[in-house]
Coordinates of C-alpha atoms in Angstrom, one line a residue:
X1 CA -21.8 32.2 29.0
X2 CA -19.8 35.5 28.4
X3 CA -16.3 33.9 27.3
X4 CA -12.8 36.0 27.2
X5 CA -10.8 34.3 24.5
X6 CA -7.2 35.1 24.1
X7 CA -5.6 34.0 20.9
X8 CA -8.9 34.4 19.3
X9 CA -7.6 35.1 15.8
X10 CA -5.0 32.3 16.0
X11 CA -4.9 28.9 14.6
X12 CA -6.7 27.1 17.2
X13 CA -8.7 30.2 18.5
X14 CA -10.2 31.0 14.9
X15 CA -11.8 27.8 14.8
X16 CA -12.7 28.0 18.6
X17 CA -14.6 31.1 18.4
X18 CA -17.3 30.1 16.0
X19 CA -17.7 27.0 17.9
X20 CA -18.6 29.0 21.1
X21 CA -20.9 31.7 19.1
X22 CA -22.5 28.6 17.7
X23 CA -23.1 27.2 20.8
X24 CA -25.0 30.4 22.0
X25 CA -22.2 32.0 24.1
X26 CA -21.0 35.8 23.8
X27 CA -17.3 36.0 22.9
X28 CA -15.0 38.8 23.5
X29 CA -11.7 37.7 21.8
X30 CA -8.3 39.3 22.5
X31 CA -6.6 40.5 19.3
X32 CA -3.3 42.7 18.5
X33 CA -4.7 44.4 15.4
X34 CA -8.0 46.6 14.5
X35 CA -8.0 44.2 11.3
X36 CA -8.4 41.2 13.3
X37 CA -10.4 42.8 15.6
X38 CA -13.0 43.6 12.6
X39 CA -12.6 40.0 11.4
X40 CA -13.8 39.0 15.1
X41 CA -16.8 41.6 15.2
X42 CA -18.1 40.2 11.4
X43 CA -18.3 36.7 13.2
X44 CA -20.6 38.4 15.9
X45 CA -18.0 38.7 18.6
X46 CA -16.7 41.6 20.4
X47 CA -12.9 42.2 20.5
X48 CA -10.4 43.5 22.9
X49 CA -7.1 45.2 21.8
X50 CA -4.2 44.0 23.8
X51 CA -1.7 41.2 23.9
X52 CA 0.0 38.9 26.6
X53 CA 2.2 41.4 27.9
X54 CA -1.0 43.7 28.8
X55 CA -1.8 42.3 32.6
X56 CA -4.2 44.8 33.0
X57 CA -6.0 44.1 30.3
X58 CA -6.0 40.2 30.8
X59 CA -7.2 40.8 34.3
X60 CA -9.9 43.1 32.9
X61 CA -11.4 40.7 30.1
X62 CA -11.1 37.7 32.7
X63 CA -13.3 39.8 35.5
X64 CA -15.8 40.9 33.1
X65 CA -16.2 37.4 31.6
X66 CA -17.9 34.1 33.1
X67 CA -15.2 32.2 31.8
X68 CA -12.0 32.1 30.0
X69 CA -10.2 30.0 27.2
X70 CA -6.6 31.1 27.0
X71 CA -5.3 30.0 23.8
X72 CA -2.4 32.4 23.0
X73 CA 1.1 31.9 23.5
X74 CA 4.6 33.6 22.5
X75 CA 5.9 31.0 19.9
X76 CA 9.3 32.5 20.0
X77 CA 11.9 29.7 19.9
X78 CA 14.6 32.1 20.3
X79 CA 13.6 33.1 23.5
X80 CA 11.3 30.2 25.1
X81 CA 12.7 31.3 28.7
X82 CA 11.0 34.7 27.8
X83 CA 7.8 33.0 26.5
X84 CA 7.5 31.1 29.8
X85 CA 7.8 33.9 31.9
X86 CA 5.1 35.6 29.7
X87 CA 2.8 32.8 30.0
X88 CA 3.0 32.5 33.7
X89 CA 2.4 36.1 34.4
X90 CA -0.5 35.9 31.9
X91 CA -2.1 32.6 33.8
X92 CA -1.6 34.4 37.2
X93 CA -3.3 37.7 36.0
X94 CA -6.3 35.8 34.6
X95 CA -6.8 33.1 37.1
X96 CA -6.4 35.6 40.0
X97 CA -9.2 37.5 38.4
X98 CA -11.3 34.3 38.8
X99 CA -10.7 33.3 42.4
X100 CA -13.3 32.2 44.4
X101 CA -15.9 32.2 41.6
X102 CA -16.0 28.8 40.3
X103 CA -15.7 30.2 36.9
X104 CA -14.0 28.0 34.2
X105 CA -10.3 28.9 33.1
X106 CA -9.5 26.8 30.4
X107 CA -5.9 27.2 29.0
X108 CA -3.9 25.9 26.2
X109 CA -1.3 23.3 26.9
X110 CA 0.6 20.4 25.0
X111 CA 1.6 17.0 24.9
X112 CA 5.1 17.2 23.4
X113 CA 7.8 15.9 25.8
X114 CA 5.7 15.1 28.7
X115 CA 6.2 11.4 28.4
X116 CA 8.4 10.3 25.6
X117 CA 8.5 6.8 24.5
X118 CA 4.8 5.8 25.8
X119 CA 1.2 6.6 25.5
X120 CA 0.6 9.7 27.4
X121 CA -2.9 9.5 29.3
X122 CA -5.0 11.9 30.8
X123 CA -4.0 10.5 34.1
X124 CA -0.5 11.8 33.7
X125 CA 0.7 14.9 35.6
X126 CA 2.9 17.5 33.8
X127 CA 6.6 17.0 34.9
X128 CA 7.1 20.5 34.0
X129 CA 6.8 22.5 37.3
X130 CA 8.2 25.9 38.0
X131 CA 8.9 29.2 36.5
X132 CA 11.8 27.9 34.8
X133 CA 10.1 24.9 33.1
X134 CA 9.0 25.1 29.6
X135 CA 5.9 27.2 29.1
X136 CA 6.8 28.6 32.5
X137 CA 5.3 25.5 34.2
X138 CA 2.1 27.0 32.9
X139 CA 0.0 23.9 33.5
X140 CA 0.8 22.8 36.9
X141 CA 0.4 26.5 38.0
X142 CA -3.0 27.2 36.6
X143 CA -4.1 24.0 38.1
X144 CA -2.8 25.3 41.7
X145 CA -6.0 27.7 41.5
X146 CA -8.5 24.8 41.5
X147 CA -8.1 25.2 45.6
X148 CA -8.7 28.8 45.2
X149 CA -12.1 28.7 43.4
X150 CA -11.2 28.3 40.0
X151 CA -12.5 25.6 37.5
X152 CA -8.8 25.2 35.7
X153 CA -8.9 22.9 32.9
X154 CA -5.8 22.2 30.8
X155 CA -6.4 21.8 27.1
X156 CA -3.7 19.5 26.0
X157 CA -3.3 19.9 22.3
X158 CA -1.5 17.2 20.1
X159 CA 1.8 18.7 18.8
X160 CA 0.1 18.8 15.3
X161 CA -3.2 20.7 15.1
X162 CA -3.7 20.2 11.4
X163 CA -6.0 21.3 8.5
X164 CA -5.9 23.8 5.7
X165 CA -3.8 26.9 6.3
X166 CA -2.2 25.3 9.2
X167 CA 1.4 27.2 9.9
X168 CA 2.5 24.7 12.7
X169 CA 5.1 22.2 13.0
X170 CA 4.0 20.3 10.1
X171 CA 4.1 23.3 7.9
X172 CA 7.7 23.7 9.0
X173 CA 8.7 20.2 8.2
X174 CA 7.1 20.5 5.2
X175 CA 9.2 23.5 4.2
X176 CA 12.3 21.8 5.2
X177 CA 11.4 18.8 2.7
X178 CA 10.8 21.4 -0.1
X179 CA 13.9 23.3 0.3
X180 CA 16.1 20.2 0.9
X181 CA 14.8 18.1 -2.0
X182 CA 13.9 15.2 0.4
X183 CA 11.0 14.7 2.7
X184 CA 13.0 13.1 5.8
X185 CA 12.3 11.2 9.0
X186 CA 15.0 10.3 11.8
X187 CA 16.5 6.8 12.0
X188 CA 13.7 4.2 11.1
X189 CA 11.1 6.8 11.3
X190 CA 9.4 4.5 14.1
X191 CA 8.5 7.3 16.3
X192 CA 5.0 8.7 16.7
X193 CA 3.5 12.0 16.8
X194 CA -0.1 12.4 18.0
X195 CA -2.5 14.7 15.7
X196 CA -6.1 16.1 15.7
X197 CA -7.9 18.0 13.0
X198 CA -8.7 21.6 14.1
X199 CA -12.3 21.4 13.9
X200 CA -12.0 18.4 16.1
X201 CA -9.9 20.0 18.4
X202 CA -12.6 23.4 18.5
X203 CA -15.4 20.9 19.1
X204 CA -13.3 19.4 22.0
X205 CA -12.5 23.3 23.5
X206 CA -16.5 24.1 23.4
X207 CA -17.5 20.8 25.1
X208 CA -14.7 21.1 27.7
X209 CA -16.1 24.9 28.6
X210 CA -19.3 23.5 29.4
X211 CA -18.7 20.1 31.1
X212 CA -15.1 19.7 32.2
X213 CA -14.9 19.4 36.0
X214 CA -12.0 21.3 37.9
X215 CA -8.6 19.9 37.3
X216 CA -9.1 18.0 34.4
X217 CA -6.6 17.4 31.8
X218 CA -8.3 17.3 28.3
X219 CA -6.5 15.7 25.3
X220 CA -7.4 17.3 22.1
X221 CA -6.0 14.1 20.2
X222 CA -7.9 12.7 17.3
X223 CA -5.1 10.1 16.5
X224 CA -3.1 8.4 18.9
X225 CA 0.4 8.2 17.0
X226 CA 1.2 8.3 13.3
X227 CA 5.1 7.4 12.6
X228 CA 7.3 9.9 11.4
X229 CA 8.0 7.8 8.4
X230 CA 4.5 7.9 7.3
X231 CA 4.2 11.4 7.6
X232 CA 7.5 11.9 5.5
X233 CA 6.0 9.3 2.9
X234 CA 2.9 11.5 2.6
X235 CA 4.9 14.6 2.2
X236 CA 7.3 13.2 -0.5
X237 CA 4.2 12.1 -2.3
X238 CA 2.3 15.5 -2.2
X239 CA 5.6 17.4 -2.9
X240 CA 7.1 15.3 -5.5
X241 CA 10.2 14.5 -3.6
X242 CA 11.9 11.2 -2.4
X243 CA 11.8 10.1 1.1
X244 CA 14.7 9.4 3.1
X245 CA 16.0 8.5 6.7
X246 CA 18.1 11.1 8.0
X247 CA 21.0 10.0 10.4
X248 CA 20.3 11.4 14.1
X249 CA 23.8 13.1 13.9
X250 CA 22.8 15.1 10.7
X251 CA 19.1 16.1 12.3
X252 CA 20.2 19.5 13.3
X253 CA 21.9 20.4 10.0
X254 CA 18.9 18.9 8.1
X255 CA 16.0 20.0 9.9
X256 CA 17.0 23.1 11.9
X257 CA 15.4 23.6 15.3
X258 CA 12.0 21.4 14.4
X259 CA 14.4 18.3 14.4
X260 CA 14.3 18.4 18.2
X261 CA 10.6 17.6 18.3
X262 CA 10.1 15.5 15.1
X263 CA 12.4 12.8 16.3
X264 CA 10.4 12.4 19.5
X265 CA 8.1 9.4 20.4
X266 CA 5.1 11.0 21.8
X267 CA 2.0 9.0 21.1
X268 CA -0.9 10.1 23.2
X269 CA -4.5 9.0 24.1
X270 CA -7.8 10.9 24.3
X271 CA -10.2 7.7 25.5
X272 CA -10.9 9.3 28.8
X273 CA -11.3 12.9 27.3
X274 CA -14.0 11.4 24.6
X275 CA -15.5 9.6 27.5
X276 CA -16.1 12.3 29.8
X277 CA -16.9 15.0 27.1
X278 CA -19.0 12.5 24.7
X279 CA -16.6 13.9 21.9
X280 CA -15.9 12.0 19.0
X281 CA -13.4 13.2 16.5
X282 CA -15.1 12.9 12.8
X283 CA -12.9 15.1 10.9
X284 CA -10.0 13.8 8.5
X285 CA -6.7 12.7 9.9
X286 CA -3.4 13.9 9.3
X287 CA -2.3 11.9 6.3
X288 CA -5.4 12.6 4.6
X289 CA -5.1 16.3 4.8
X290 CA -1.4 16.1 3.9
X291 CA -2.6 14.1 0.7
X292 CA -5.4 16.9 0.1
X293 CA -2.3 19.4 -0.5
X294 CA -2.5 21.4 2.8
X295 CA 1.1 21.5 3.3
X296 CA 2.6 22.6 0.2
X297 CA 5.8 23.6 2.1
X298 CA 5.9 27.4 1.1

């Protein structure tokens, strides 16, 4: 299959592309620089220079493909509304190009904030609807194209897709711990975060491309929920700093913007995904990767 991958050089995309190539697919990756394009070509893929604002380029990449894996997103927490508008426009450009073809359109989504306080499953629809919703309501919008002949599949990634070189949420929390000299958790730290090893997440994407039916909600989750206190304790051990509870009223001052996420209880199951795709997470868990020193806080 000829697959167009956005975010091909990103944290998840750079693991997905080798998986797709190993499975025998041809890959064209969207990248923003010639340096990243050269790295893609070295793997055996081709490259398209552009970004999410280049809607003509996105349409052309989708039209020339036999399937799309959309992993790029503008992670600009200073302008999340703008990032949502960009996401919605990008989804529309690529999904419209696939209309009536039954070709797969896999797109990155998330688990955070969908069902706080209970275990989220693949049967739970996202409550985020409309262009003003987080991520531009992209998940529900993309799934609307199922009725227009597109095999839309939501890739709901755990908030922590971990591994060596991770620069996501957990790396920010580690940096706060190093800066403040304490690995903090909020309140009693009982709130849970789901996690997935990057290699396992990439394997799930490759399986979903080949096997997930239209309208599927795929949960790339290796561990249902690890308590914030356990995460903080593991960071404290590896960074050599004490662990302490941070009072809810001090969260913003201590953690900054990441505090709004780190205190949320958001466990998620992947039982249905594992059954559907024959996917079994086999790589080290989150605490093992922290203990391995992958989160130095720098």
